[in-house]
Amino acid sequence: MLRRTPRLTRALTLVGAAALALATSVGLAAAPASADQAGAAQAQPVRVRVASYNIHHGAGPDNVLDLPDVAGEIRDLHADVIGLQEVDRHWGDRSDNLDEAAWLADRLDMYVAYAANLDLDPATPGGERRQYGTAILSRFPILSSTNTLLPKFGDHEQRGLLVADIKVRGVMMRFANTHLQHNDNLERQAQAQRIVELLGDQPTRTFLTGDLNASAGAAEIKILTNVFTDAWAAVGVGDGFTYSQEDPHNRIDFVMSSPDVQPLHARVATDADGSDHLPVVADFAVRR
């Protein structure tokens, strides 16, 4: 897990201390809130913005690596938490052997959890392990994270479910991120059922993001929407197509939430060009 830089933390601390000293010296320190005011503030729901983006290992439709472009697109989403798919870690030349999740977290000053669903021996002895999987970036500290491998048929690519516990504006929430099999609907159904088992059939304050490689009417998606609310279906406007970037014709990237969370707004970043997918982002209200 990456932390915010100490330099930034010290700067924020000094600015806060100076502001407090100035307010005290001129008699502008805020009066204590009344019990009613404090209670009203506690009753207000917490707003959270959640996104999902398959970054295609940082390469756009032209298959040219441009991780700074991807970072800029993520920044423009203004998401509190974002689930990323197809993320390389020391994978090879196609991504300059970068730890992409760590690079993005450092560039964006965010916390990160990474899950390696493919974990191969180094290309050369003594090198870094070659890994490929998913990541979660957060503006708030990631308190814990786990990755569980999902059912796999035959020699298909291994998939997983990354789950992170994050306290957002004082409220504990759970964020899950996945990338389902691309060419086997029965395998996706088994993976979706396992996700429900892992997250529970009555989840609370829980979000699920991912490239699910299936459209909303598919059986595997219905397994998930029997438990979770599809944000786009609830509050999105239009078709919400996320694939492909050059010719959007299918909605396979999702942001979902548990039924106790209220979706407010959803959109697709149609101007993004850092991947072969388009990112989807949604705003929610979460009761304290």
Coordinates of C-alpha atoms in Angstrom, one line a residue:
M1 CA 0.0 0.0 0.0
L2 CA 1.3 3.4 -0.9
R3 CA 0.9 6.4 1.4
R4 CA 0.7 10.0 0.6
T5 CA 4.1 11.7 0.5
P6 CA 5.5 12.9 3.9
R7 CA 6.3 16.3 2.3
L8 CA 2.6 16.8 1.4
T9 CA 1.5 15.7 4.8
R10 CA 3.9 18.1 6.5
A11 CA 2.8 21.0 4.3
L12 CA -0.9 20.4 5.0
T13 CA -0.1 20.2 8.7
L14 CA 1.8 23.5 8.7
V15 CA -0.9 25.2 6.7
G16 CA -3.6 24.0 9.1
A17 CA -1.6 25.1 12.2
A18 CA -1.0 28.6 10.7
A19 CA -4.7 29.0 9.9
L20 CA -5.8 28.0 13.4
A21 CA -3.3 30.4 15.0
L22 CA -4.5 33.2 12.8
A23 CA -8.2 32.5 13.6
T24 CA -7.4 32.4 17.3
S25 CA -5.4 35.6 17.3
V26 CA -8.1 37.7 15.7
G27 CA -11.0 36.1 17.5
L28 CA -12.4 34.2 14.6
A29 CA -12.3 30.7 16.0
A30 CA -15.7 29.0 15.3
A31 CA -18.1 28.7 18.2
P32 CA -18.9 25.2 19.3
A33 CA -21.8 23.7 17.3
S34 CA -25.0 23.0 19.2
A35 CA -26.1 19.5 19.9
D36 CA -28.8 19.9 17.3
Q37 CA -26.4 21.1 14.7
A38 CA -24.0 18.3 15.4
G39 CA -26.8 15.8 15.2
A40 CA -28.0 17.2 11.9
A41 CA -24.4 17.0 10.5
Q42 CA -24.1 13.4 11.6
A43 CA -27.5 12.6 9.9
Q44 CA -26.3 13.8 6.5
P45 CA -25.4 11.0 4.1
V46 CA -21.8 10.8 2.8
R47 CA -21.2 11.5 -0.8
V48 CA -18.8 9.2 -2.7
R49 CA -17.7 9.0 -6.3
V50 CA -16.8 5.6 -7.6
A51 CA -15.3 4.7 -11.1
S52 CA -14.2 1.7 -13.1
Y53 CA -11.6 1.8 -15.9
N54 CA -10.0 -1.0 -17.9
I55 CA -6.7 0.7 -18.7
H56 CA -5.4 -1.9 -21.2
H57 CA -2.0 -1.8 -19.5
G58 CA -1.7 1.9 -20.2
A59 CA -2.0 1.6 -24.0
G60 CA -4.6 3.4 -26.1
P61 CA -6.4 2.0 -29.2
D62 CA -3.1 2.6 -31.1
N63 CA -1.5 0.2 -28.7
V64 CA 1.1 2.8 -27.7
L65 CA 2.0 3.0 -24.0
D66 CA 1.0 6.4 -22.5
L67 CA 0.5 6.0 -18.8
P68 CA 0.6 9.8 -18.1
D69 CA -2.4 10.1 -20.4
V70 CA -4.2 7.5 -18.3
A71 CA -3.3 9.3 -15.1
G72 CA -4.7 12.5 -16.5
E73 CA -8.0 10.8 -17.4
I74 CA -8.3 9.3 -13.9
R75 CA -7.6 12.7 -12.4
D76 CA -10.3 14.3 -14.5
L77 CA -12.9 11.8 -13.2
H78 CA -12.4 13.3 -9.7
A79 CA -13.3 9.8 -8.3
D80 CA -12.8 9.0 -4.6
V81 CA -12.2 5.4 -5.4
I82 CA -11.6 3.8 -8.8
G83 CA -11.2 0.1 -9.8
L84 CA -8.7 -0.5 -12.5
Q85 CA -8.4 -3.6 -14.7
E86 CA -5.6 -4.9 -17.0
V87 CA -2.8 -3.5 -14.8
D88 CA 0.8 -4.6 -15.3
R89 CA 3.4 -4.9 -12.7
H90 CA 6.9 -5.5 -14.1
W91 CA 5.2 -7.5 -16.9
G92 CA 7.5 -6.6 -19.8
D93 CA 8.4 -4.3 -22.6
R94 CA 4.8 -3.5 -23.4
S95 CA 4.6 -1.4 -20.2
D96 CA 8.3 -0.6 -19.8
N97 CA 8.4 -3.1 -16.9
L98 CA 6.7 -0.6 -14.7
D99 CA 4.7 -1.2 -11.5
E100 CA 1.8 0.6 -13.1
A101 CA -0.5 0.7 -10.0
A102 CA 2.3 2.2 -7.9
W103 CA 3.3 4.6 -10.6
L104 CA -0.3 5.9 -11.0
A105 CA -0.8 6.1 -7.2
D106 CA 2.4 8.2 -6.9
R107 CA 1.4 10.4 -9.8
L108 CA -2.1 11.0 -8.5
D109 CA -1.2 11.1 -4.8
M110 CA -3.6 8.3 -4.0
Y111 CA -3.5 5.1 -2.0
V112 CA -3.4 1.8 -3.8
A113 CA -4.1 -1.9 -3.4
Y114 CA -2.9 -4.3 -6.1
A115 CA -4.0 -7.9 -7.0
A116 CA -1.9 -10.2 -9.2
N117 CA -4.1 -12.7 -10.9
L118 CA -1.3 -13.8 -13.1
D119 CA 2.0 -14.2 -11.2
L120 CA 4.9 -15.5 -13.3
D121 CA 8.6 -16.0 -12.7
P122 CA 10.9 -13.2 -13.6
A123 CA 12.0 -12.8 -17.2
T124 CA 15.6 -12.9 -16.0
P125 CA 17.1 -14.5 -12.8
G126 CA 16.9 -12.1 -9.9
G127 CA 14.4 -9.8 -11.6
E128 CA 10.9 -8.8 -10.4
R129 CA 8.1 -11.3 -10.8
R130 CA 5.9 -10.6 -13.8
Q131 CA 2.4 -9.8 -12.7
Y132 CA -0.9 -8.8 -14.3
G133 CA -4.2 -8.1 -12.6
T134 CA -6.4 -5.4 -11.0
A135 CA -6.0 -2.4 -8.7
I136 CA -7.9 0.0 -6.5
L137 CA -6.9 3.6 -6.2
S138 CA -8.3 5.7 -3.3
R139 CA -8.1 9.2 -2.1
F140 CA -8.7 7.8 1.4
P141 CA -6.4 5.3 3.3
I142 CA -7.0 1.7 2.4
L143 CA -7.2 -0.1 5.7
S144 CA -7.0 -3.7 4.4
S145 CA -7.3 -5.6 1.1
T146 CA -7.6 -9.2 0.0
N147 CA -7.7 -10.9 -3.4
T148 CA -9.6 -14.1 -4.0
L149 CA -9.1 -16.1 -7.2
L150 CA -12.3 -16.8 -9.1
P151 CA -13.4 -20.1 -10.8
K152 CA -11.4 -20.8 -13.9
F153 CA -12.3 -23.3 -16.7
G154 CA -9.5 -25.2 -18.4
D155 CA -6.5 -23.1 -19.5
H156 CA -8.4 -19.8 -19.5
E157 CA -6.9 -16.7 -17.9
Q158 CA -7.1 -16.6 -14.1
R159 CA -9.4 -13.9 -12.7
G160 CA -9.9 -12.6 -9.2
L161 CA -11.9 -10.4 -6.9
L162 CA -10.0 -7.6 -5.1
V163 CA -11.7 -6.2 -2.0
A164 CA -10.6 -3.2 0.0
D165 CA -11.9 -1.7 3.2
I166 CA -11.8 2.1 3.1
K167 CA -13.0 4.7 5.5
V168 CA -14.5 7.5 3.3
R169 CA -15.3 10.7 5.1
G170 CA -15.6 8.9 8.4
V171 CA -17.7 6.0 7.2
M172 CA -16.4 2.5 6.6
M173 CA -17.1 1.2 3.1
R174 CA -16.1 -1.9 1.1
F175 CA -14.9 -1.7 -2.5
A176 CA -14.6 -4.7 -4.7
N177 CA -13.1 -4.8 -8.2
T178 CA -13.0 -7.6 -10.8
H179 CA -12.4 -8.5 -14.4
L180 CA -14.5 -11.5 -15.6
Q181 CA -13.6 -14.0 -18.4
H182 CA -13.9 -12.6 -21.8
N183 CA -14.9 -15.6 -23.9
D184 CA -17.0 -18.0 -21.8
N185 CA -20.4 -17.0 -20.5
L186 CA -20.7 -20.1 -18.3
E187 CA -17.4 -19.3 -16.7
R188 CA -18.6 -15.8 -16.1
Q189 CA -21.7 -17.1 -14.4
A190 CA -19.6 -19.2 -12.1
Q191 CA -17.4 -16.2 -11.3
A192 CA -20.4 -14.0 -10.7
Q193 CA -21.9 -16.5 -8.3
R194 CA -18.6 -16.8 -6.4
I195 CA -18.5 -13.0 -6.1
V196 CA -22.0 -13.0 -4.5
E197 CA -20.7 -15.7 -2.1
L198 CA -17.7 -13.6 -1.2
L199 CA -19.5 -10.3 -0.8
G200 CA -22.7 -11.8 0.7
D201 CA -26.3 -11.8 -0.6
Q202 CA -27.2 -8.9 1.7
P203 CA -24.2 -6.6 1.5
T204 CA -24.1 -3.2 3.1
R205 CA -22.0 -0.1 2.2
T206 CA -20.4 -2.1 -0.6
F207 CA -19.4 -1.2 -4.2
L208 CA -18.5 -3.5 -7.0
T209 CA -16.6 -2.2 -10.1
G210 CA -15.3 -4.1 -13.0
D211 CA -15.0 -5.0 -16.7
L212 CA -17.5 -7.8 -16.6
N213 CA -17.2 -8.7 -20.3
A214 CA -21.0 -9.0 -20.7
S215 CA -23.9 -6.7 -21.4
A216 CA -26.6 -5.9 -18.9
G217 CA -29.1 -8.5 -20.1
A218 CA -26.7 -11.5 -19.7
A219 CA -27.3 -14.2 -17.1
E220 CA -24.0 -13.5 -15.3
I221 CA -24.9 -9.8 -14.9
K222 CA -28.4 -10.7 -13.6
I223 CA -26.7 -12.9 -10.9
L224 CA -25.0 -9.7 -9.7
T225 CA -27.9 -7.3 -10.1
N226 CA -30.1 -9.7 -8.1
V227 CA -27.9 -8.5 -5.2
F228 CA -26.4 -5.2 -6.3
T229 CA -27.8 -2.1 -8.0
D230 CA -26.4 -1.3 -11.4
A231 CA -25.7 2.5 -11.2
W232 CA -26.2 3.1 -14.9
A233 CA -29.5 1.3 -15.0
A234 CA -30.7 3.3 -12.0
V235 CA -29.5 6.8 -12.9
G236 CA -27.6 6.8 -16.2
V237 CA -28.8 8.6 -19.3
G238 CA -28.4 7.1 -22.7
D239 CA -26.8 3.8 -23.7
G240 CA -23.7 4.1 -21.5
F241 CA -21.5 2.2 -23.9
T242 CA -17.9 1.7 -22.7
Y243 CA -16.4 -0.6 -25.3
S244 CA -14.8 0.0 -27.6
Q245 CA -13.2 3.4 -27.3
E246 CA -13.1 3.9 -31.1
D247 CA -16.5 2.4 -31.8
P248 CA -18.6 2.4 -28.5
H249 CA -21.3 -0.3 -29.0
N250 CA -21.5 -2.2 -25.7
R251 CA -21.8 -1.6 -22.0
I252 CA -19.5 -4.1 -20.3
D253 CA -17.9 -1.9 -17.6
F254 CA -20.0 -1.5 -14.5
V255 CA -20.2 0.3 -11.2
M256 CA -22.6 -1.3 -8.8
S257 CA -23.6 -0.8 -5.2
S258 CA -25.4 -2.6 -2.3
P259 CA -29.1 -1.7 -2.0
D260 CA -28.6 0.5 1.1
V261 CA -26.6 2.9 -1.1
Q262 CA -28.4 5.5 -3.2
P263 CA -27.1 6.1 -6.8
L264 CA -27.3 9.8 -7.7
H265 CA -25.7 10.2 -11.1
A266 CA -23.6 8.2 -13.6
R267 CA -21.7 9.1 -16.7
V268 CA -19.2 7.6 -19.2
A269 CA -16.1 9.7 -19.9
T270 CA -16.6 9.7 -23.7
D271 CA -13.6 11.9 -24.4
A272 CA -11.0 9.4 -22.8
D273 CA -8.6 7.9 -25.2
G274 CA -6.0 6.2 -23.0
S275 CA -7.3 2.7 -23.4
D276 CA -9.5 0.6 -25.6
H277 CA -12.3 1.0 -23.0
L278 CA -14.0 4.1 -21.7
P279 CA -14.2 4.8 -17.9
V280 CA -17.6 4.9 -16.2
V281 CA -18.1 7.0 -13.0
A282 CA -21.0 7.2 -10.6
D283 CA -21.9 9.4 -7.5
F284 CA -23.6 7.8 -4.5
A285 CA -25.1 8.9 -1.2
V286 CA -24.2 6.5 1.7
R287 CA -26.1 6.7 5.0
R288 CA -24.0 7.0 8.1

